[in-house]
Amino acid sequence: MPSFTEENYLKAIYHLSGSGSQAVLTNEIAEVMHTKAASVTDMIKKLSAKNFISYEKYYGVKITKQGKSEALMVIRKHRLWETFLVEKLRFNWDEVHEIAEQLEHIQSAVLIQKLDEFLGFPTTDPHGEPIPDKHGKIAVPLRQPLHGLAAGYTGTIEAVHDSDSNLLKYLNRIGAVPGKTIKLIGKEEYDESLEVEVDGKRLTISKTVAENILVTA
Amino acid sequence: MPSFTEENYLKAIYHLSGSGSQAVLTNEIAEVMHTKAASVTDMIKKLSAKNFISYEKYYGVKITKQGKSEALMVIRKHRLWETFLVEKLRFNWDEVHEIAEQLEHIQSAVLIQKLDEFLGFPTTDPHGEPIPDKHGKIAVPLRQPLHGLAAGYTGTIEAVHDSDSNLLKYLNRIGAVPGKTIKLIGKEEYDESLEVEVDGKRLTISKTVAENILVTA
DNA sequence: GTAAAAATTTAGACTGGTCTAAAAAATAAT
DNA sequence: ATTATTTTTTAGACCAGTCTAAATTTTTAC
Ligand SMILES: [Mn+2]
Ligand SMILES: [Mn+2]
Ligand SMILES: [Mn+2]
Ligand SMILES: [Mn+2]
């Protein structure tokens, strides 16, 4: 079994690799883990020794089948707990990520199965992210950041990035939540801000915000 | 904030001290923590430096007001999570202790308040143990192990010790659960087994079992 | 009251995870 | 092609928590 810390590394590597396809570099891991490259190299060796990743010196790491499976189980737990916190305990969607970071490491296969059942086998978490099933199968939806699309685009908000509480509070305030239709009216060249229409309301959002809104392709 | 490990030590010391009244010896702690006396001495120094306990060399430790408060919060979380697992996730009462040992260390005051509310502010856990309130106030009930009482005793089962899953399965099978009336018919001198009547049924229980059943005084 | 036994503490070492500073390899610039 | 820069790895250290073995203190036995 991977340790608490190893689970966090595997999750980060999985996400950085685009669900396991590309190789991930040491510095990329260091950045998202808020740690130093030297620490990452140490951990990489441990994960490699346990066959969770394959490692070629100076050329980054690739997650293995086994590592991917572990990562997906942690992601499943994280998203189920977030759903529980919002649906059952009535948390706001901006308050749950940090708590789920802890809950995702509780070890008990039965627990997570019963939790899944209790929640009615949800398919997405409060931020629109898909929840892997008990076999680690996950629906990989086609979607892209709103920033980068051309003016005239119309689509549906599929998910939003969940790690910044202030962003989520803001998105909730302007009604930019998963399921809503969003139109891209125009782009401002100077600061790359976007003129959009969400839920019938016209407003301007910054580049940073637009990068965190994921819409249908 | 105390660490994961420090919380487990504080909880053990609190229980061993009889809710904080008596001093606790190094070897007692080592035994319940499944560790060695040398490790306990090391930890004692850390807990003492943080003012969770007061420590006199060679004469054991006493838990402080602050240490007691921390211990009670961990106990509160443990018992609320056990209640959640049984009441909401439909676990059997013998399956929840180990999982609650992990869940009790999740850090979030809001979480535990919302959980308490979700459960309808329960006052006892699935094994009959009282749940401290958010201020750490706990009802200290008068009760004693069934073993040691005199033949002829009649009373109510208040609680049972919860750390052994096989014991709990057995108690459930014979109907010796909190709330039930229990009569002590007689004692066998040889092995200190007891002849009892639980829920109208006559049966013999061993000394070990009787030590784990807590009844009204 | 001294000796033996038991309990406790110290000394030194190990693992997991982290860090800084220095060395080595890879990439970019000229 | 050599130099300069960036990335990555290694070397050595630290902290939390644990261990074994040895030293110290307390308690028990006679
Ligand atoms: Mn999250
Ligand atoms: Mn985490
Ligand atoms: Mn318990
Ligand atoms: Mn615990």
Short mmCIF file of C-alpha atoms (C1' of nucleotides) and ligand atoms in Angstrom, two decimals:
data_model
loop_
_atom_site.label_atom_id
_atom_site.label_comp_id
_atom_site.label_asym_id
_atom_site.label_seq_id
_atom_site.Cartn_x
_atom_site.Cartn_y
_atom_site.Cartn_z
CA MET A 1 0.00 0.00 0.00
CA PRO A 2 1.27 3.49 -0.77
CA SER A 3 1.72 5.87 2.14
CA PHE A 4 -0.25 9.08 2.64
CA THR A 5 2.51 11.07 0.94
CA GLU A 6 3.01 8.59 -1.87
CA GLU A 7 -0.72 8.78 -2.64
CA ASN A 8 -0.48 12.55 -2.99
CA TYR A 9 2.47 12.26 -5.35
CA LEU A 10 0.73 9.64 -7.48
CA LYS A 11 -2.37 11.78 -7.76
CA ALA A 12 -0.29 14.78 -8.82
CA ILE A 13 1.66 12.73 -11.37
CA TYR A 14 -1.55 11.29 -12.78
CA HIS A 15 -3.05 14.74 -13.24
CA LEU A 16 0.11 16.26 -14.69
CA SER A 17 0.50 13.41 -17.16
CA GLY A 18 -2.94 13.96 -18.69
CA SER A 19 -4.51 10.80 -17.24
CA GLY A 20 -1.26 8.88 -17.59
CA SER A 21 -0.36 9.40 -21.24
CA GLN A 22 2.63 11.79 -21.19
CA ALA A 23 5.84 11.77 -19.17
CA VAL A 24 6.10 14.20 -16.24
CA LEU A 25 9.17 16.25 -15.32
CA THR A 26 10.68 16.61 -11.85
CA ASN A 27 10.15 20.35 -11.67
CA GLU A 28 6.50 20.09 -12.65
CA ILE A 29 5.90 17.73 -9.76
CA ALA A 30 7.87 19.96 -7.39
CA GLU A 31 5.71 22.93 -8.30
CA VAL A 32 2.29 21.34 -7.74
CA MET A 33 3.47 19.53 -4.61
CA HIS A 34 4.88 22.78 -3.18
CA THR A 35 8.17 21.04 -2.54
CA LYS A 36 11.72 21.08 -3.90
CA ALA A 37 13.12 19.18 -6.86
CA ALA A 38 15.53 17.28 -4.61
CA SER A 39 12.62 15.95 -2.54
CA VAL A 40 10.81 14.91 -5.70
CA THR A 41 13.84 12.94 -6.92
CA ASP A 42 13.93 11.09 -3.61
CA MET A 43 10.23 10.25 -3.80
CA ILE A 44 10.48 9.26 -7.46
CA LYS A 45 12.97 6.59 -6.52
CA LYS A 46 10.63 5.17 -3.91
CA LEU A 47 7.64 5.16 -6.24
CA SER A 48 9.76 3.58 -8.93
CA ALA A 49 11.01 0.86 -6.56
CA LYS A 50 7.36 0.05 -5.80
CA ASN A 51 6.53 -0.04 -9.52
CA PHE A 52 4.04 2.79 -9.36
CA ILE A 53 6.02 4.72 -11.96
CA SER A 54 8.80 4.01 -14.45
CA TYR A 55 11.71 6.37 -14.19
CA GLU A 56 14.44 7.33 -16.59
CA LYS A 57 17.06 9.57 -15.05
CA TYR A 58 16.91 13.17 -16.30
CA TYR A 59 13.91 12.36 -18.51
CA GLY A 60 11.00 12.38 -16.11
CA VAL A 61 8.57 9.67 -15.04
CA LYS A 62 5.69 7.73 -16.53
CA ILE A 63 2.93 6.32 -14.37
CA THR A 64 2.43 2.53 -14.58
CA LYS A 65 -0.82 0.60 -14.76
CA GLN A 66 -0.52 -0.07 -11.05
CA GLY A 67 0.26 3.58 -10.23
CA LYS A 68 -2.65 4.76 -12.34
CA SER A 69 -4.95 2.39 -10.52
CA GLU A 70 -3.81 3.74 -7.13
CA ALA A 71 -4.18 7.34 -8.30
CA LEU A 72 -7.69 6.69 -9.59
CA MET A 73 -8.73 5.18 -6.28
CA VAL A 74 -7.54 8.29 -4.43
CA ILE A 75 -9.36 10.49 -6.94
CA ARG A 76 -12.49 8.38 -6.52
CA LYS A 77 -12.36 8.82 -2.76
CA HIS A 78 -11.66 12.55 -3.02
CA ARG A 79 -14.63 13.17 -5.30
CA LEU A 80 -17.03 10.95 -3.40
CA TRP A 81 -16.17 12.69 -0.13
CA GLU A 82 -16.61 16.10 -1.76
CA THR A 83 -20.02 15.00 -2.96
CA PHE A 84 -20.90 13.79 0.53
CA LEU A 85 -19.82 17.06 2.11
CA VAL A 86 -21.93 19.15 -0.27
CA GLU A 87 -24.96 16.89 -0.70
CA LYS A 88 -25.32 15.53 2.81
CA LEU A 89 -23.52 17.90 5.16
CA ARG A 90 -24.61 21.04 3.27
CA PHE A 91 -21.15 22.51 2.79
CA ASN A 92 -20.69 25.15 0.11
CA TRP A 93 -18.75 23.90 -2.91
CA ASP A 94 -15.81 26.16 -2.11
CA GLU A 95 -15.28 24.66 1.37
CA VAL A 96 -14.83 20.98 0.57
CA HIS A 97 -11.57 20.52 -1.33
CA GLU A 98 -9.22 20.91 1.64
CA ILE A 99 -11.23 18.50 3.79
CA ALA A 100 -11.40 15.96 0.95
CA GLU A 101 -7.60 16.19 0.68
CA GLN A 102 -7.55 14.56 4.11
CA LEU A 103 -10.50 12.18 3.73
CA GLU A 104 -9.16 10.73 0.46
CA HIS A 105 -6.46 8.91 2.46
CA ILE A 106 -8.76 6.91 4.74
CA GLN A 107 -8.06 3.23 4.11
CA SER A 108 -11.14 1.05 3.75
CA ALA A 109 -12.52 -0.39 0.54
CA VAL A 110 -15.84 -1.21 2.22
CA LEU A 111 -16.20 2.34 3.48
CA ILE A 112 -15.89 3.88 0.05
CA GLN A 113 -18.32 1.35 -1.45
CA LYS A 114 -20.90 2.10 1.21
CA LEU A 115 -20.36 5.82 0.80
CA ASP A 116 -20.88 5.50 -2.95
CA GLU A 117 -24.12 3.62 -2.34
CA PHE A 118 -25.27 6.13 0.29
CA LEU A 119 -24.80 8.95 -2.23
CA GLY A 120 -26.72 7.04 -4.93
CA PHE A 121 -23.69 6.30 -7.11
CA PRO A 122 -23.02 9.84 -8.30
CA THR A 123 -21.13 10.25 -11.60
CA THR A 124 -19.70 13.73 -11.04
CA ASP A 125 -18.47 15.71 -8.04
CA PRO A 126 -19.71 19.20 -7.02
CA HIS A 127 -17.28 20.84 -9.44
CA GLY A 128 -18.33 18.74 -12.41
CA GLU A 129 -15.41 16.28 -12.34
CA PRO A 130 -16.20 12.65 -13.19
CA ILE A 131 -16.02 10.08 -10.37
CA PRO A 132 -14.15 6.84 -11.20
CA ASP A 133 -16.15 3.68 -10.48
CA LYS A 134 -14.99 0.93 -8.13
CA HIS A 135 -12.88 -0.61 -10.89
CA GLY A 136 -11.14 2.68 -11.57
CA LYS A 137 -13.04 3.25 -14.78
CA ILE A 138 -13.50 6.95 -15.44
CA ALA A 139 -15.45 8.78 -18.14
CA VAL A 140 -12.93 11.08 -19.84
CA PRO A 141 -15.12 13.84 -21.21
CA LEU A 142 -14.06 16.05 -24.09
CA ARG A 143 -13.74 19.56 -22.78
CA GLN A 144 -11.49 22.58 -22.81
CA PRO A 145 -10.79 25.79 -20.95
CA LEU A 146 -13.06 28.67 -21.99
CA HIS A 147 -9.98 30.78 -22.48
CA GLY A 148 -8.61 30.06 -25.93
CA LEU A 149 -11.97 29.56 -27.69
CA ALA A 150 -13.07 31.93 -30.43
CA ALA A 151 -15.71 34.63 -30.10
CA GLY A 152 -19.14 33.30 -31.03
CA TYR A 153 -18.66 30.02 -29.16
CA THR A 154 -21.67 28.67 -27.28
CA GLY A 155 -21.55 25.65 -25.01
CA THR A 156 -22.15 24.20 -21.57
CA ILE A 157 -19.99 24.52 -18.47
CA GLU A 158 -18.82 20.99 -17.72
CA ALA A 159 -16.54 21.56 -14.74
CA VAL A 160 -14.49 24.16 -12.90
CA HIS A 161 -11.12 23.85 -11.19
CA ASP A 162 -11.73 23.36 -7.51
CA SER A 163 -8.55 24.13 -5.60
CA ASP A 164 -9.07 27.86 -5.06
CA SER A 165 -11.88 28.70 -2.67
CA ASN A 166 -12.05 32.36 -3.74
CA LEU A 167 -12.43 31.40 -7.39
CA LEU A 168 -15.30 29.06 -6.54
CA LYS A 169 -17.06 31.71 -4.45
CA TYR A 170 -16.74 34.11 -7.38
CA LEU A 171 -17.99 31.59 -9.94
CA ASN A 172 -20.96 30.81 -7.76
CA ARG A 173 -21.78 34.51 -7.43
CA ILE A 174 -21.79 35.04 -11.18
CA GLY A 175 -23.70 31.81 -11.78
CA ALA A 176 -20.92 30.09 -13.71
CA VAL A 177 -21.57 26.58 -12.40
CA PRO A 178 -21.55 23.20 -14.18
CA GLY A 179 -24.59 22.66 -16.37
CA LYS A 180 -25.06 26.31 -17.28
CA THR A 181 -24.92 27.53 -20.88
CA ILE A 182 -22.18 30.02 -21.65
CA LYS A 183 -21.69 32.26 -24.71
CA LEU A 184 -18.43 33.88 -25.67
CA ILE A 185 -19.29 37.32 -27.02
CA GLY A 186 -15.84 38.82 -27.53
CA LYS A 187 -12.24 39.07 -26.43
CA GLU A 188 -10.25 42.07 -25.26
CA GLU A 189 -6.82 42.02 -26.89
CA TYR A 190 -5.06 44.04 -24.20
CA ASP A 191 -5.51 41.80 -21.11
CA GLU A 192 -7.17 38.78 -22.74
CA SER A 193 -10.33 39.26 -20.72
CA LEU A 194 -13.56 37.82 -22.11
CA GLU A 195 -17.04 39.22 -22.61
CA VAL A 196 -19.46 36.39 -21.89
CA GLU A 197 -23.12 35.67 -21.31
CA VAL A 198 -23.89 33.22 -18.49
CA ASP A 199 -27.41 32.32 -17.52
CA GLY A 200 -28.73 35.25 -19.60
CA LYS A 201 -26.45 37.76 -17.86
CA ARG A 202 -23.73 39.66 -19.71
CA LEU A 203 -20.38 40.11 -17.93
CA THR A 204 -16.62 40.42 -18.29
CA ILE A 205 -14.27 37.79 -16.84
CA SER A 206 -10.50 37.83 -16.60
CA LYS A 207 -8.15 35.50 -18.44
CA THR A 208 -7.35 33.69 -15.17
CA VAL A 209 -11.01 32.95 -14.50
CA ALA A 210 -11.59 31.79 -18.08
CA GLU A 211 -8.71 29.32 -17.78
CA ASN A 212 -10.49 27.62 -14.88
CA ILE A 213 -13.84 27.15 -16.60
CA LEU A 214 -14.03 23.94 -18.61
CA VAL A 215 -16.65 23.79 -21.36
CA THR A 216 -17.92 21.30 -23.94
CA ALA A 217 -15.85 21.01 -27.09
CA MET B 1 -2.08 21.43 16.97
CA PRO B 2 -1.06 17.94 18.08
CA SER B 3 0.08 15.53 15.36
CA PHE B 4 -1.76 12.36 14.38
CA THR B 5 0.47 10.33 16.71
CA GLU B 6 0.27 12.81 19.56
CA GLU B 7 -3.52 12.66 19.37
CA ASN B 8 -3.44 8.89 19.75
CA TYR B 9 -1.16 9.13 22.76
CA LEU B 10 -3.35 11.80 24.40
CA LYS B 11 -6.45 9.70 23.89
CA ALA B 12 -4.73 6.67 25.43
CA ILE B 13 -3.46 8.68 28.39
CA TYR B 14 -6.90 10.19 28.94
CA HIS B 15 -8.54 6.76 29.02
CA LEU B 16 -5.84 5.20 31.20
CA SER B 17 -6.06 8.04 33.71
CA GLY B 18 -9.75 7.54 34.31
CA SER B 19 -10.86 10.73 32.53
CA GLY B 20 -7.78 12.59 33.68
CA SER B 21 -7.84 12.06 37.42
CA GLN B 22 -4.98 9.65 38.11
CA ALA B 23 -1.36 9.62 36.98
CA VAL B 24 -0.41 7.17 34.22
CA LEU B 25 2.76 5.08 34.09
CA THR B 26 5.09 4.69 31.12
CA ASN B 27 4.58 0.94 30.79
CA GLU B 28 0.80 1.27 30.83
CA ILE B 29 0.98 3.63 27.89
CA ALA B 30 3.45 1.38 26.08
CA GLU B 31 1.09 -1.56 26.41
CA VAL B 32 -2.06 0.06 25.02
CA MET B 33 -0.11 1.85 22.28
CA HIS B 34 1.57 -1.42 21.25
CA THR B 35 4.95 0.25 21.48
CA LYS B 36 8.05 0.18 23.66
CA ALA B 37 8.67 2.06 26.90
CA ALA B 38 11.60 3.93 25.33
CA SER B 39 9.34 5.31 22.61
CA VAL B 40 6.80 6.37 25.20
CA THR B 41 9.43 8.29 27.14
CA ASP B 42 10.38 10.17 23.97
CA MET B 43 6.78 11.05 23.21
CA ILE B 44 6.11 12.03 26.82
CA LYS B 45 8.79 14.68 26.54
CA LYS B 46 7.20 16.13 23.43
CA LEU B 47 3.72 16.18 24.92
CA SER B 48 5.11 17.73 28.06
CA ALA B 49 6.95 20.44 26.09
CA LYS B 50 3.63 21.30 24.45
CA ASN B 51 1.89 21.40 27.85
CA PHE B 52 -0.52 18.58 27.06
CA ILE B 53 0.73 16.64 30.06
CA SER B 54 2.80 17.30 33.18
CA TYR B 55 5.64 14.90 33.64
CA GLU B 56 7.68 13.91 36.63
CA LYS B 57 10.57 11.63 35.79
CA TYR B 58 10.05 8.03 36.94
CA TYR B 59 6.62 8.89 38.36
CA GLY B 60 4.42 8.93 35.28
CA VAL B 61 2.36 11.66 33.66
CA LYS B 62 -0.78 13.65 34.41
CA ILE B 63 -2.88 15.10 31.62
CA THR B 64 -3.36 18.89 31.71
CA LYS B 65 -6.54 20.86 31.09
CA GLN B 66 -5.32 21.53 27.57
CA GLY B 67 -4.39 17.88 26.96
CA LYS B 68 -7.75 16.72 28.28
CA SER B 69 -9.51 19.12 25.94
CA GLU B 70 -7.57 17.77 22.95
CA ALA B 71 -8.27 14.17 23.98
CA LEU B 72 -11.97 14.86 24.34
CA MET B 73 -12.14 16.38 20.87
CA VAL B 74 -10.55 13.27 19.38
CA ILE B 75 -12.98 11.09 21.35
CA ARG B 76 -15.88 13.24 20.17
CA LYS B 77 -14.82 12.80 16.56
CA HIS B 78 -14.25 9.05 16.98
CA ARG B 79 -17.71 8.49 18.44
CA LEU B 80 -19.53 10.76 15.98
CA TRP B 81 -17.88 8.98 13.05
CA GLU B 82 -18.78 5.57 14.51
CA THR B 83 -22.37 6.73 14.80
CA PHE B 84 -22.31 7.95 11.21
CA LEU B 85 -20.92 4.66 9.95
CA VAL B 86 -23.61 2.62 11.72
CA GLU B 87 -26.61 4.92 11.36
CA LYS B 88 -26.04 6.28 7.87
CA LEU B 89 -23.75 3.86 6.04
CA ARG B 90 -25.34 0.75 7.62
CA PHE B 91 -22.13 -0.77 8.95
CA ASN B 92 -22.42 -3.42 11.66
CA TRP B 93 -21.29 -2.19 15.07
CA ASP B 94 -18.27 -4.50 15.02
CA GLU B 95 -16.86 -3.01 11.81
CA VAL B 96 -16.55 0.66 12.68
CA HIS B 97 -13.87 1.07 15.35
CA GLU B 98 -10.85 0.66 13.06
CA ILE B 99 -12.22 3.08 10.47
CA ALA B 100 -13.06 5.62 13.18
CA GLU B 101 -9.46 5.35 14.40
CA GLN B 102 -8.51 6.97 11.11
CA LEU B 103 -11.42 9.39 10.74
CA GLU B 104 -10.92 10.82 14.23
CA HIS B 105 -7.79 12.61 12.99
CA ILE B 106 -9.41 14.64 10.21
CA GLN B 107 -8.84 18.30 11.02
CA SER B 108 -11.88 20.54 10.59
CA ALA B 109 -13.99 22.02 13.34
CA VAL B 110 -16.76 22.88 10.88
CA LEU B 111 -16.85 19.32 9.57
CA ILE B 112 -17.44 17.79 12.95
CA GLN B 113 -20.13 20.35 13.79
CA LYS B 114 -21.97 19.64 10.56
CA LEU B 115 -21.60 15.91 11.09
CA ASP B 116 -23.04 16.25 14.60
CA GLU B 117 -26.00 18.17 13.19
CA PHE B 118 -26.48 15.67 10.34
CA LEU B 119 -26.71 12.87 12.90
CA GLY B 120 -29.22 14.80 15.03
CA PHE B 121 -26.81 15.52 17.90
CA PRO B 122 -26.54 11.95 19.23
CA THR B 123 -25.54 11.52 22.89
CA THR B 124 -24.07 8.02 22.71
CA ASP B 125 -22.15 6.03 20.10
CA PRO B 126 -23.16 2.55 18.81
CA HIS B 127 -21.45 0.87 21.76
CA GLY B 128 -23.17 3.01 24.38
CA GLU B 129 -20.29 5.42 25.03
CA PRO B 130 -21.22 9.05 25.68
CA ILE B 131 -20.29 11.61 23.00
CA PRO B 132 -18.64 14.82 24.28
CA ASP B 133 -20.35 18.01 23.07
CA LYS B 134 -18.58 20.74 21.10
CA HIS B 135 -17.22 22.26 24.30
CA GLY B 136 -15.76 18.93 25.39
CA LYS B 137 -18.42 18.42 28.02
CA ILE B 138 -19.09 14.73 28.55
CA ALA B 139 -21.68 12.92 30.64
CA VAL B 140 -19.70 10.64 32.94
CA PRO B 141 -22.18 7.88 33.69
CA LEU B 142 -21.92 5.66 36.73
CA ARG B 143 -21.34 2.16 35.54
CA GLN B 144 -19.22 -0.89 36.15
CA PRO B 145 -18.12 -4.14 34.51
CA LEU B 146 -20.63 -6.95 34.97
CA HIS B 147 -17.81 -9.13 36.21
CA GLY B 148 -17.34 -8.41 39.88
CA LEU B 149 -20.99 -7.85 40.75
CA ALA B 150 -22.78 -10.16 43.14
CA ALA B 151 -25.30 -12.84 42.15
CA GLY B 152 -28.81 -11.44 42.21
CA TYR B 153 -27.86 -8.19 40.51
CA THR B 154 -30.28 -6.80 37.93
CA GLY B 155 -29.56 -3.78 35.77
CA THR B 156 -29.25 -2.35 32.29
CA ILE B 157 -26.39 -2.72 29.84
CA GLU B 158 -25.01 0.79 29.39
CA ALA B 159 -22.08 0.16 27.08
CA VAL B 160 -19.66 -2.48 25.80
CA HIS B 161 -15.97 -2.24 24.98
CA ASP B 162 -15.63 -1.76 21.27
CA SER B 163 -12.09 -2.58 20.23
CA ASP B 164 -12.54 -6.31 19.56
CA SER B 165 -14.66 -7.11 16.56
CA ASN B 166 -15.18 -10.75 17.53
CA LEU B 167 -16.43 -9.77 20.98
CA LEU B 168 -18.96 -7.39 19.42
CA LYS B 169 -20.19 -10.02 16.97
CA TYR B 170 -20.65 -12.41 19.89
CA LEU B 171 -22.45 -9.85 22.06
CA ASN B 172 -24.76 -9.04 19.21
CA ARG B 173 -25.55 -12.72 18.69
CA ILE B 174 -26.50 -13.26 22.33
CA GLY B 175 -28.43 -9.96 22.42
CA ALA B 176 -26.19 -8.29 24.99
CA VAL B 177 -26.45 -4.78 23.55
CA PRO B 178 -26.81 -1.41 25.28
CA GLY B 179 -30.29 -0.79 26.65
CA LYS B 180 -31.03 -4.44 27.40
CA THR B 181 -31.81 -5.63 30.93
CA ILE B 182 -29.40 -8.16 32.36
CA LYS B 183 -29.71 -10.38 35.44
CA LEU B 184 -26.82 -12.05 37.18
CA ILE B 185 -28.03 -15.48 38.26
CA GLY B 186 -24.86 -17.03 39.60
CA LYS B 187 -21.10 -17.35 39.45
CA GLU B 188 -18.92 -20.37 38.81
CA GLU B 189 -16.00 -20.38 41.26
CA TYR B 190 -13.65 -22.42 39.07
CA ASP B 191 -13.31 -20.17 35.97
CA GLU B 192 -15.28 -17.14 37.16
CA SER B 193 -17.83 -17.59 34.39
CA LEU B 194 -21.28 -16.10 34.95
CA GLU B 195 -24.80 -17.46 34.58
CA VAL B 196 -26.92 -14.57 33.27
CA GLU B 197 -30.32 -13.78 31.81
CA VAL B 198 -30.31 -11.35 28.89
CA ASP B 199 -33.48 -10.39 27.07
CA GLY B 200 -35.30 -13.28 28.72
CA LYS B 201 -32.72 -15.85 27.63
CA ARG B 202 -30.58 -17.80 30.09
CA LEU B 203 -26.91 -18.30 29.20
CA THR B 204 -23.36 -18.66 30.48
CA ILE B 205 -20.69 -16.10 29.67
CA SER B 206 -16.96 -16.19 30.38
CA LYS B 207 -15.10 -13.90 32.73
CA THR B 208 -13.50 -12.10 29.78
CA VAL B 209 -16.84 -11.31 28.21
CA ALA B 210 -18.28 -10.12 31.53
CA GLU B 211 -15.39 -7.71 31.96
CA ASN B 212 -16.36 -6.00 28.72
CA ILE B 213 -20.03 -5.46 29.55
CA LEU B 214 -20.67 -2.23 31.45
CA VAL B 215 -23.87 -2.05 33.47
CA THR B 216 -25.69 0.50 35.65
CA ALA B 217 -24.49 0.75 39.23
"C1'" DG C 1 19.94 -2.28 55.16
"C1'" DT C 2 21.73 -4.44 51.36
"C1'" DA C 3 20.78 -7.21 47.17
"C1'" DA C 4 17.78 -8.57 43.47
"C1'" DA C 5 14.08 -7.37 40.39
"C1'" DA C 6 11.28 -4.28 37.88
"C1'" DA C 7 10.43 0.10 35.80
"C1'" DT C 8 12.16 3.95 33.46
"C1'" DT C 9 15.33 6.73 31.01
"C1'" DT C 10 19.31 7.48 27.92
"C1'" DA C 11 22.35 6.48 23.99
"C1'" DG C 12 22.67 5.44 19.50
"C1'" DA C 13 20.65 3.91 15.30
"C1'" DC C 14 17.05 3.41 11.72
"C1'" DT C 15 13.04 4.88 8.28
"C1'" DG C 16 10.18 8.34 5.79
"C1'" DG C 17 10.00 12.71 4.28
"C1'" DT C 18 12.00 17.04 3.86
"C1'" DC C 19 15.66 20.70 3.10
"C1'" DT C 20 20.13 23.42 1.30
"C1'" DA C 21 24.25 23.41 -1.19
"C1'" DA C 22 27.09 21.34 -4.51
"C1'" DA C 23 27.89 18.32 -8.53
"C1'" DA C 24 26.45 16.45 -12.93
"C1'" DA C 25 23.83 16.20 -17.04
"C1'" DA C 26 21.02 18.28 -20.61
"C1'" DT C 27 19.69 22.24 -23.23
"C1'" DA C 28 20.33 26.85 -25.18
"C1'" DA C 29 23.26 30.59 -26.80
"C1'" DT C 30 27.01 32.35 -29.13
"C1'" DA D 1 32.12 23.68 -30.81
"C1'" DT D 2 32.67 25.77 -26.82
"C1'" DT D 3 30.38 28.43 -23.21
"C1'" DA D 4 26.47 29.66 -20.41
"C1'" DT D 5 22.06 28.46 -18.49
"C1'" DT D 6 18.60 25.44 -16.86
"C1'" DT D 7 17.24 21.06 -15.03
"C1'" DT D 8 18.10 17.22 -12.36
"C1'" DT D 9 20.58 14.44 -9.20
"C1'" DT D 10 23.63 13.64 -5.22
"C1'" DA D 11 25.61 14.59 -0.65
"C1'" DG D 12 24.79 15.65 3.80
"C1'" DA D 13 21.75 17.22 7.29
"C1'" DC D 14 17.38 17.63 9.97
"C1'" DC D 15 12.79 16.25 12.30
"C1'" DA D 16 9.20 12.86 13.82
"C1'" DG D 17 8.63 8.52 15.39
"C1'" DT D 18 10.33 4.14 16.31
"C1'" DC D 19 13.63 0.45 17.93
"C1'" DT D 20 17.48 -2.29 20.78
"C1'" DA D 21 20.82 -2.27 24.21
"C1'" DA D 22 22.78 -0.19 28.13
"C1'" DA D 23 22.53 2.80 32.19
"C1'" DT D 24 19.85 4.67 35.95
"C1'" DT D 25 16.33 4.91 39.35
"C1'" DT D 26 12.72 2.92 42.06
"C1'" DT D 27 10.62 -0.87 44.26
"C1'" DT D 28 10.59 -5.39 46.27
"C1'" DA D 29 12.70 -9.19 48.78
"C1'" DC D 30 15.24 -10.94 52.33
MN MN E 1 -11.17 18.64 -4.91
MN MN E 2 -4.35 14.45 -0.17
MN MN E 3 -14.34 2.94 18.91
MN MN E 4 -6.48 7.05 16.05
#
